[in-house]
């Protein structure tokens, strides 16, 4: 093995580990890896930033710009109202909302499909008394499955198509992925819709062996006079009141000492964690009070739950520094954290993707703040800007999809849509560019030269040679089965674009070594990279779902492994049927 090959493999391994830990921002890891690759001589200086001019990256940016316009249309809110009036069964609601997410995801990125469909699902859940846990995970999984169907459904599809075009001169057509993706998506959506009510039963119907999850929140509340908590030791709070204390503040100072010796007094402030319903009950019993609005409720008062999206400007901020809320008179009254890191007081808590904030304040002020901070409300709110009721943007988008399916390059077709939307004043390009999810775009662009180096340095050939000692890749189905397995094994820990970038050169080398057409191998990479159901951190959809639905890590394993196994078997059969 040459120095370039060894250094590239070490670099890739280090980046994959850092991506999976999420301790350093993904764009920082990607840029550091990009510069490290140049320093190691893996590509020349004129190729360092070539990924930013890649048609794949340009197409992703264009689709994200268009999605911002489509998301304002509110057409699906009307659909939710009509659907709720029809009183459908829970299975029809779960399968219907999941199918909607899957269909939308065929034509836009997975996170966009999830964000558009989720408010519809939650609204139906409230109207029809369907537990949130039975709705959120199916919608998340369906958005991932829908991305399997088309060229633009997910960046992984665009990347493998680009790899095929560089290897053979022609990439995949728009719906080439549908031969495998559509049956897998339909089967997967039906499977999770059938199983989810048994996995997450309603509280009153839960078997003794299953405890239905409720979302846990962190709050800071004052102990009023005559509160039943007065005289209680902190060590007794979990058993007597079902809350976990993290800090006790008396005056302006923390009360330190063992939990069994720290006693709650009237006027103390308690920082505690527990189920949202428990704190609601304690507030109703005047056991803990918020003191958020000492002068009475403001005009047009409302309470809204909102989730921190991957592109949100709040990520990494502490509650005390959220001026986007504070200067509008909006109070953050509770926080549900995906990974609780509780140090200091409530205002010191730091936000991450998927955290849920409970906001109280004027309705219009909250709507403006959520749009400015790129957070997703979990219930309908007033809009800071008028809803876009025209079908024109949808028509333009449909024309671009049709043009791409007919053979026009996607980056050209969707650039035309962006231009027309801007001319019609549906899209403010300057503002929309500022609102893009730039960390993902930067990561994607920075990883492309590294992925090309996998093939250019001969690392792909070396890896294929090692794997051929384990699997007889001379038989195409064996090689495809291995590539599909590797993609599915990596994607729970690394984003699907990175999986596609790393595995595409290896898949091409498998095809070259076995003297087979590369199409099936690359389709296997794209499919496996999107079948991400086993962990809450492999894809941002699952990260968001974990916080919104109040799931545990094990819930994804319980729900995801049958879906992953069935999708693997069906995808392998369809690859053999249509592509070999």
XYZ file of C-alpha atoms in Angstrom:
580
model
C 0.000 0.000 0.000
C 1.356 3.415 -0.962
C 1.716 6.393 1.362
C -1.182 8.195 -0.361
C -3.506 5.220 0.049
C -2.615 4.682 3.705
C -2.899 8.381 4.586
C -6.243 8.653 2.781
C -7.713 5.671 4.638
C -6.519 7.055 7.979
C -7.957 10.463 7.105
C -11.305 8.960 6.115
C -11.471 6.856 9.260
C -10.714 9.875 11.451
C -13.382 11.966 9.697
C -16.002 9.215 9.967
C -15.329 8.910 13.692
C -15.601 12.676 14.202
C -18.788 12.827 12.135
C -20.360 10.083 14.242
C -19.432 11.666 17.597
C -20.963 15.059 16.660
C -18.674 16.816 19.130
C -17.272 19.087 16.399
C -19.495 20.763 13.809
C -19.669 18.751 10.604
C -18.594 21.633 8.367
C -15.492 22.167 10.513
C -14.574 18.474 10.270
C -15.162 18.505 6.508
C -13.051 21.607 5.828
C -10.274 20.331 8.107
C -10.303 17.019 6.257
C -10.293 18.791 2.894
C -7.217 20.835 3.801
C -5.529 17.806 5.367
C -6.030 15.897 2.110
C -4.270 18.664 0.191
C -1.437 18.737 2.717
C -1.013 14.984 2.239
C -0.826 15.434 -1.533
C -4.075 13.581 -2.297
C -5.220 16.201 -4.840
C -3.737 19.367 -6.397
C -4.509 22.914 -5.291
C -6.920 23.575 -8.147
C -9.111 20.670 -6.948
C -9.447 21.702 -3.303
C -12.652 23.666 -3.756
C -13.865 21.981 -6.944
C -16.705 20.417 -4.972
C -18.374 23.809 -4.539
C -18.829 23.978 -8.330
C -20.107 20.399 -8.563
C -23.515 19.990 -10.256
C -24.538 17.895 -7.252
C -23.968 20.746 -4.795
C -25.578 23.304 -7.105
C -28.667 21.112 -7.530
C -28.982 20.646 -3.757
C -28.800 24.410 -3.214
C -31.410 25.071 -5.899
C -33.838 22.525 -4.448
C -33.398 23.944 -0.945
C -34.222 27.416 -2.281
C -37.347 26.133 -4.005
C -38.441 24.226 -0.894
C -38.477 27.485 1.072
C -41.155 28.772 -1.304
C -43.190 25.565 -1.353
C -43.166 25.322 2.452
C -45.039 28.640 2.695
C -47.935 27.439 0.579
C -49.873 25.989 3.570
C -51.752 23.722 1.158
C -51.283 20.733 3.409
C -52.772 22.591 6.395
C -56.074 22.692 4.502
C -55.679 19.002 3.755
C -55.255 18.288 7.478
C -58.457 20.164 8.354
C -60.502 18.231 5.783
C -58.957 14.937 6.798
C -59.677 15.509 10.487
C -63.312 16.286 9.685
C -63.643 12.883 7.988
C -62.613 11.104 11.246
C -60.388 8.434 9.642
C -59.044 5.462 11.627
C -55.623 5.743 13.317
C -54.101 3.341 10.766
C -55.356 5.495 7.887
C -53.916 8.614 9.508
C -50.523 7.001 10.196
C -50.240 5.397 6.767
C -51.675 8.485 5.038
C -49.350 11.028 6.636
C -46.404 8.688 6.119
C -47.325 8.266 2.456
C -47.576 12.040 2.115
C -44.080 12.445 3.585
C -42.745 9.757 1.265
C -44.350 11.349 -1.797
C -43.008 14.827 -0.981
C -39.560 13.360 -0.341
C -39.419 12.043 -3.912
C -39.054 15.638 -5.111
C -37.195 17.391 -2.293
C -34.705 16.691 0.475
C -35.754 14.430 3.330
C -35.647 17.099 6.034
C -37.861 19.395 3.955
C -40.421 16.612 3.463
C -40.370 15.835 7.187
C -40.764 19.504 8.153
C -43.696 20.017 5.766
C -45.553 16.852 6.776
C -44.944 16.853 10.536
C -47.312 19.750 11.441
C -50.051 18.021 9.437
C -49.482 14.761 11.319
C -49.406 16.451 14.727
C -52.544 18.433 13.983
C -54.385 15.250 13.024
C -53.018 13.509 16.100
C -54.464 16.173 18.396
C -57.816 16.255 16.592
C -58.202 12.459 16.567
C -56.467 11.647 19.893
C -53.636 9.674 18.296
C -50.477 9.579 20.472
C -47.617 11.604 19.072
C -45.286 8.598 19.341
C -47.407 6.709 16.813
C -47.039 9.482 14.219
C -43.597 11.065 14.382
C -41.341 8.070 13.765
C -43.374 6.741 10.778
C -43.253 10.185 9.147
C -39.482 10.357 9.678
C -38.896 6.888 8.242
C -41.259 7.546 5.329
C -39.363 10.695 4.365
C -36.165 8.619 4.207
C -37.878 5.932 2.128
C -39.360 8.434 -0.323
C -35.873 9.734 -1.103
C -35.065 6.363 -2.688
C -37.347 6.940 -5.649
C -35.869 9.791 -7.702
C -32.606 11.393 -8.708
C -33.212 14.431 -6.479
C -34.771 12.569 -3.546
C -31.524 12.694 -1.580
C -27.967 13.951 -2.214
C -26.731 10.340 -2.181
C -28.660 9.670 -5.403
C -27.159 12.703 -7.087
C -23.685 11.678 -5.966
C -23.851 8.129 -7.320
C -25.318 9.448 -10.564
C -22.405 11.861 -10.828
C -19.998 8.965 -10.167
C -21.646 6.916 -12.905
C -21.463 9.829 -15.354
C -17.731 10.258 -14.713
C -17.138 6.521 -15.130
C -19.301 5.838 -18.198
C -20.220 9.217 -19.672
C -23.903 9.090 -18.673
C -25.528 9.236 -15.252
C -28.823 7.793 -14.063
C -32.092 9.092 -15.445
C -34.513 10.856 -13.133
C -36.615 7.821 -12.150
C -34.041 5.039 -12.626
C -33.968 4.729 -8.841
C -37.703 3.989 -8.730
C -37.328 0.378 -9.933
C -35.867 -0.461 -6.543
C -36.849 2.558 -4.487
C -40.603 2.677 -5.092
C -41.422 -0.921 -4.030
C -39.087 -0.623 -1.026
C -40.716 2.682 -0.019
C -44.269 1.327 -0.312
C -43.447 -1.857 1.595
C -41.541 0.044 4.274
C -44.304 2.595 4.855
C -46.929 -0.139 5.174
C -44.735 -2.173 7.521
C -44.053 0.659 9.953
C -47.700 1.793 9.814
C -48.856 -1.709 10.764
C -46.320 -2.110 13.580
C -46.182 1.321 15.185
C -49.425 1.065 17.204
C -48.186 -2.177 18.743
C -44.744 -0.731 19.403
C -46.073 2.447 21.022
C -49.558 1.676 22.381
C -51.820 4.270 23.916
C -51.126 4.855 27.622
C -54.316 3.141 28.748
C -53.695 0.094 26.574
C -50.008 -0.489 27.235
C -48.913 -3.939 28.374
C -47.133 -4.137 31.701
C -43.836 -4.814 29.975
C -43.984 -1.628 27.915
C -43.976 1.819 29.454
C -45.227 4.403 27.002
C -42.744 7.226 26.789
C -43.554 10.786 27.649
C -41.293 13.629 26.700
C -39.050 14.783 29.525
C -38.464 18.491 29.992
C -36.161 20.645 32.079
C -37.705 23.603 33.930
C -36.777 26.124 36.601
C -39.660 26.871 38.955
C -40.210 28.667 42.290
C -41.577 26.863 45.343
C -44.496 28.997 46.651
C -45.793 29.182 50.200
C -47.903 26.137 51.159
C -46.364 24.038 48.382
C -46.408 20.297 49.174
C -42.708 20.220 48.234
C -41.747 22.297 51.292
C -39.796 20.163 53.745
C -39.063 17.509 51.120
C -35.505 16.274 50.754
C -34.139 16.400 47.213
C -33.494 12.658 47.378
C -37.247 12.099 47.904
C -38.369 14.091 44.835
C -38.091 11.228 42.299
C -40.273 8.866 44.352
C -42.782 11.348 45.813
C -43.211 13.762 42.908
C -41.678 11.927 39.875
C -39.154 14.690 39.168
C -35.356 14.614 39.135
C -33.808 17.669 40.831
C -30.620 19.099 39.358
C -30.130 22.241 41.422
C -31.684 24.067 44.353
C -31.248 27.842 44.457
C -31.927 29.850 47.624
C -31.666 33.579 47.166
C -28.954 33.929 44.542
C -26.865 30.972 45.702
C -26.877 27.252 45.033
C -27.648 24.941 47.927
C -24.844 22.385 47.962
C -24.667 19.129 49.850
C -25.899 15.529 49.689
C -29.381 15.098 48.236
C -30.685 13.421 51.406
C -29.668 16.460 53.474
C -30.870 19.248 51.151
C -34.402 20.271 52.154
C -36.699 22.421 50.005
C -37.928 25.665 51.628
C -40.600 28.146 50.575
C -39.238 30.627 48.054
C -36.538 28.294 46.774
C -36.019 27.873 43.030
C -35.809 24.289 41.766
C -34.119 23.253 38.524
C -35.594 19.856 37.734
C -36.260 17.330 34.992
C -39.371 15.215 34.515
C -42.272 14.307 32.261
C -44.119 17.297 30.830
C -47.421 16.090 32.299
C -45.914 15.892 35.787
C -44.940 19.562 35.799
C -48.376 20.502 34.483
C -49.908 18.698 37.457
C -47.522 20.348 39.920
C -48.375 23.761 38.477
C -52.108 23.072 38.783
C -51.599 22.069 42.430
C -49.569 25.252 43.091
C -46.573 23.098 44.026
C -44.256 24.834 41.553
C -44.914 28.133 39.792
C -43.135 29.779 36.883
C -43.225 33.517 37.725
C -42.763 34.154 34.000
C -45.388 36.895 33.664
C -45.474 38.822 36.963
C -47.526 41.652 35.410
C -50.119 39.430 33.788
C -50.293 37.771 30.401
C -49.341 39.932 27.403
C -51.907 40.687 24.687
C -52.401 37.953 22.107
C -50.714 35.493 24.504
C -49.961 31.973 23.302
C -47.820 28.982 24.240
C -45.919 27.228 21.435
C -43.594 24.242 21.283
C -40.864 24.515 18.686
C -38.037 22.227 17.628
C -34.484 23.333 16.790
C -33.911 22.405 13.138
C -30.507 21.491 11.632
C -30.246 24.895 9.934
C -31.341 26.878 13.013
C -29.263 29.814 14.181
C -29.918 28.743 17.793
C -27.661 25.679 17.672
C -24.878 26.021 20.245
C -26.510 29.033 21.941
C -27.442 29.162 25.611
C -30.943 30.069 26.727
C -29.766 33.340 28.262
C -28.349 34.493 24.894
C -31.502 33.928 22.812
C -32.092 37.595 22.028
C -34.308 36.605 19.100
C -36.883 35.732 21.799
C -35.947 37.945 24.730
C -36.135 41.296 22.928
C -39.636 40.406 21.664
C -40.925 39.673 25.162
C -40.990 35.907 24.598
C -40.150 33.637 27.529
C -38.516 30.216 27.216
C -40.332 28.272 29.952
C -39.192 24.683 29.367
C -36.658 22.746 27.341
C -36.689 19.140 26.183
C -33.131 18.108 25.379
C -32.068 15.160 23.246
C -28.830 14.840 25.245
C -29.312 16.582 28.619
C -26.190 18.466 29.701
C -27.359 20.310 32.783
C -24.787 22.561 34.417
C -25.604 25.740 36.267
C -29.094 27.201 35.906
C -31.801 26.966 33.279
C -30.474 29.992 31.400
C -27.106 28.218 31.030
C -28.522 25.277 29.071
C -27.053 24.928 25.573
C -29.199 24.051 22.551
C -28.576 21.367 19.945
C -30.441 19.893 16.965
C -33.745 18.304 17.953
C -34.171 20.146 21.260
C -37.707 21.400 21.903
C -38.384 24.793 23.479
C -41.650 25.838 25.088
C -42.232 29.518 24.329
C -44.754 31.911 25.872
C -45.510 35.369 24.551
C -47.403 37.355 21.900
C -48.506 35.155 19.004
C -47.164 37.316 16.175
C -43.880 37.932 17.987
C -43.349 34.187 18.350
C -44.126 33.655 14.653
C -41.550 36.291 13.656
C -38.924 34.862 16.012
C -39.395 31.312 14.751
C -38.986 32.385 11.126
C -35.881 34.377 11.983
C -34.301 31.542 13.987
C -35.283 28.733 11.563
C -37.207 26.713 14.152
C -40.220 24.524 13.380
C -43.403 25.046 15.447
C -45.113 21.803 16.423
C -48.585 23.312 16.180
C -50.151 25.828 13.772
C -49.164 29.411 14.533
C -49.801 32.795 13.063
C -47.469 33.538 10.195
C -45.182 36.540 10.168
C -45.649 36.725 6.414
C -48.699 35.884 4.318
C -49.125 32.320 3.201
C -48.379 31.680 -0.439
C -51.662 30.394 -1.858
C -50.686 30.328 -5.511
C -50.235 27.021 -7.303
C -47.716 28.707 -9.613
C -44.581 27.612 -7.674
C -45.825 24.008 -7.632
C -46.459 24.177 -11.364
C -42.986 25.536 -12.027
C -41.434 22.861 -9.840
C -43.418 20.150 -11.629
C -42.184 21.479 -14.983
C -38.575 21.286 -13.787
C -39.105 17.711 -12.585
C -40.616 16.785 -15.946
C -37.747 18.456 -17.790
C -35.201 16.586 -15.669
C -37.017 13.304 -16.294
C -36.912 14.079 -20.029
C -33.132 14.430 -19.973
C -32.368 18.082 -19.119
C -29.608 18.423 -16.537
C -31.279 18.923 -13.102
C -29.042 21.843 -12.163
C -30.197 23.670 -15.309
C -33.884 22.824 -14.885
C -34.052 23.920 -11.245
C -31.952 27.032 -11.895
C -34.719 28.115 -14.253
C -37.307 27.615 -11.503
C -35.252 29.678 -9.046
C -34.966 32.471 -11.611
C -38.694 32.546 -12.399
C -39.674 32.426 -8.704
C -37.386 35.387 -8.053
C -38.835 37.345 -11.006
C -42.359 36.671 -9.728
C -41.385 37.877 -6.218
C -42.072 34.489 -4.676
C -38.403 34.151 -3.692
C -35.986 36.668 -2.191
C -32.715 35.043 -3.209
C -30.555 37.090 -0.834
C -32.658 36.209 2.198
C -33.201 32.614 1.063
C -29.468 32.045 0.621
C -28.901 33.223 4.192
C -31.496 30.723 5.431
C -29.940 27.682 3.733
C -28.561 24.763 5.737
C -24.979 25.738 4.980
C -23.236 23.187 7.245
C -24.651 20.319 5.151
C -23.796 22.074 1.873
C -20.233 22.830 2.987
C -19.775 19.257 4.192
C -21.046 17.886 0.883
C -18.796 20.134 -1.204
C -15.733 19.496 0.947
C -16.132 15.715 0.834
C -16.317 15.476 -2.984
C -12.536 15.914 -3.640
C -11.807 13.421 -0.850
C -14.194 10.918 -2.434
C -12.524 11.391 -5.813
C -9.160 10.730 -4.181
C -10.449 7.315 -3.061
C -10.463 6.329 -6.724
C -7.506 8.460 -7.865
C -5.023 7.108 -5.316
C -5.954 3.479 -5.901
C -7.453 3.154 -2.403
C -10.726 1.882 -3.851
C -8.854 -0.824 -5.754
C -7.013 -1.869 -2.600
C -10.200 -2.003 -0.508
C -11.986 -3.996 -3.219
C -9.063 -6.422 -3.285
C -9.278 -6.988 0.468
C -13.027 -7.493 0.376
C -12.731 -9.922 -2.540
C -10.857 -12.245 -0.199
C -13.999 -12.491 1.935
C -16.783 -12.322 -0.662
C -16.643 -13.815 -4.169
C -17.262 -10.575 -6.044
C -16.897 -12.356 -9.365
C -20.577 -13.146 -8.889
C -22.352 -9.778 -9.190
C -25.078 -10.492 -6.634
C -22.468 -11.237 -3.964
C -20.678 -7.968 -4.581
C -23.923 -5.996 -4.634
C -25.087 -7.664 -1.408
C -21.810 -6.656 0.278
C -21.965 -3.056 -0.989
C -25.590 -2.721 0.153
C -24.684 -4.122 3.571
C -21.693 -1.794 3.963
C -23.818 1.247 3.076
C -26.524 0.259 5.569
C -23.908 -0.449 8.245
C -22.265 2.982 7.850
C -25.294 5.224 7.434
C -26.585 4.966 11.054
C -23.362 6.638 12.153
C -22.475 8.924 9.227
C -24.685 11.086 7.002
C -25.797 9.431 3.769
C -23.929 11.843 1.483
C -20.616 10.890 3.080
C -21.485 7.200 2.769
C -22.186 7.658 -0.955
C -18.971 9.628 -1.517
C -16.831 7.000 0.213
C -18.489 3.868 -1.172
C -19.143 4.950 -4.788
C -15.490 4.507 -5.899
C -15.347 1.129 -4.132
C -18.564 0.043 -5.858
C -17.136 1.065 -9.242
C -13.993 -0.945 -8.513
C -16.111 -3.968 -7.590
C -17.869 -3.683 -10.948
C -14.596 -3.253 -12.849
C -12.931 -6.211 -11.119
C -15.896 -8.483 -11.803
C -16.324 -7.116 -15.343
C -19.921 -6.082 -14.613
C -21.940 -2.968 -15.419
C -21.593 -0.502 -12.509
C -25.255 0.588 -12.422
C -26.481 -2.025 -9.930
C -23.537 -1.450 -7.594
C -24.133 2.300 -7.459
C -27.879 1.886 -6.971
C -27.028 -0.387 -4.032
C -24.864 2.391 -2.547
C -27.663 4.955 -2.875
C -30.329 2.652 -1.442
C -28.201 1.475 1.479
C -27.157 5.025 2.343
C -30.798 6.033 2.835
C -32.001 2.984 4.813
C -31.214 4.625 8.141
C -33.668 3.392 10.778
C -31.533 2.004 13.615
C -30.274 5.082 15.475
C -31.569 8.569 16.261
C -28.364 10.271 15.138
C -27.592 8.813 11.700
C -29.959 11.209 9.935
C -31.279 14.559 11.109
C -34.857 13.380 10.544
C -34.407 10.745 13.236
C -32.670 13.231 15.522
C -35.649 15.562 15.272
C -38.106 12.677 15.674
C -36.435 11.534 18.891
C -37.010 14.876 20.586
C -40.470 15.537 19.159
C -41.831 12.069 19.844
C -40.108 11.504 23.166
C -38.453 8.292 21.971
C -35.586 6.438 23.590
C -32.555 5.114 21.727
C -33.879 1.565 22.038
C -37.153 2.588 20.367
C -35.311 3.109 17.090
C -33.744 -0.335 17.350
C -37.103 -1.979 18.100
C -38.892 -0.210 15.279
C -36.011 -0.033 12.835
C -34.416 -3.476 12.654
C -37.391 -5.305 11.053
C -37.764 -2.429 8.586
C -34.035 -2.469 7.796
C -33.968 -6.253 7.350
C -37.052 -6.305 5.122
C -35.763 -3.364 3.052
C -32.391 -5.064 2.573
C -33.943 -8.314 1.361
C -36.437 -6.593 -0.947
C -33.830 -4.170 -2.355
C -31.439 -7.029 -3.101
C -34.195 -8.961 -4.897
C -35.178 -5.905 -6.962
C -31.566 -5.111 -7.838
C -31.176 -8.647 -9.171
C -34.493 -8.433 -11.008
C -34.077 -5.063 -12.732
C -30.346 -4.287 -12.851
C -28.532 -7.592 -13.390
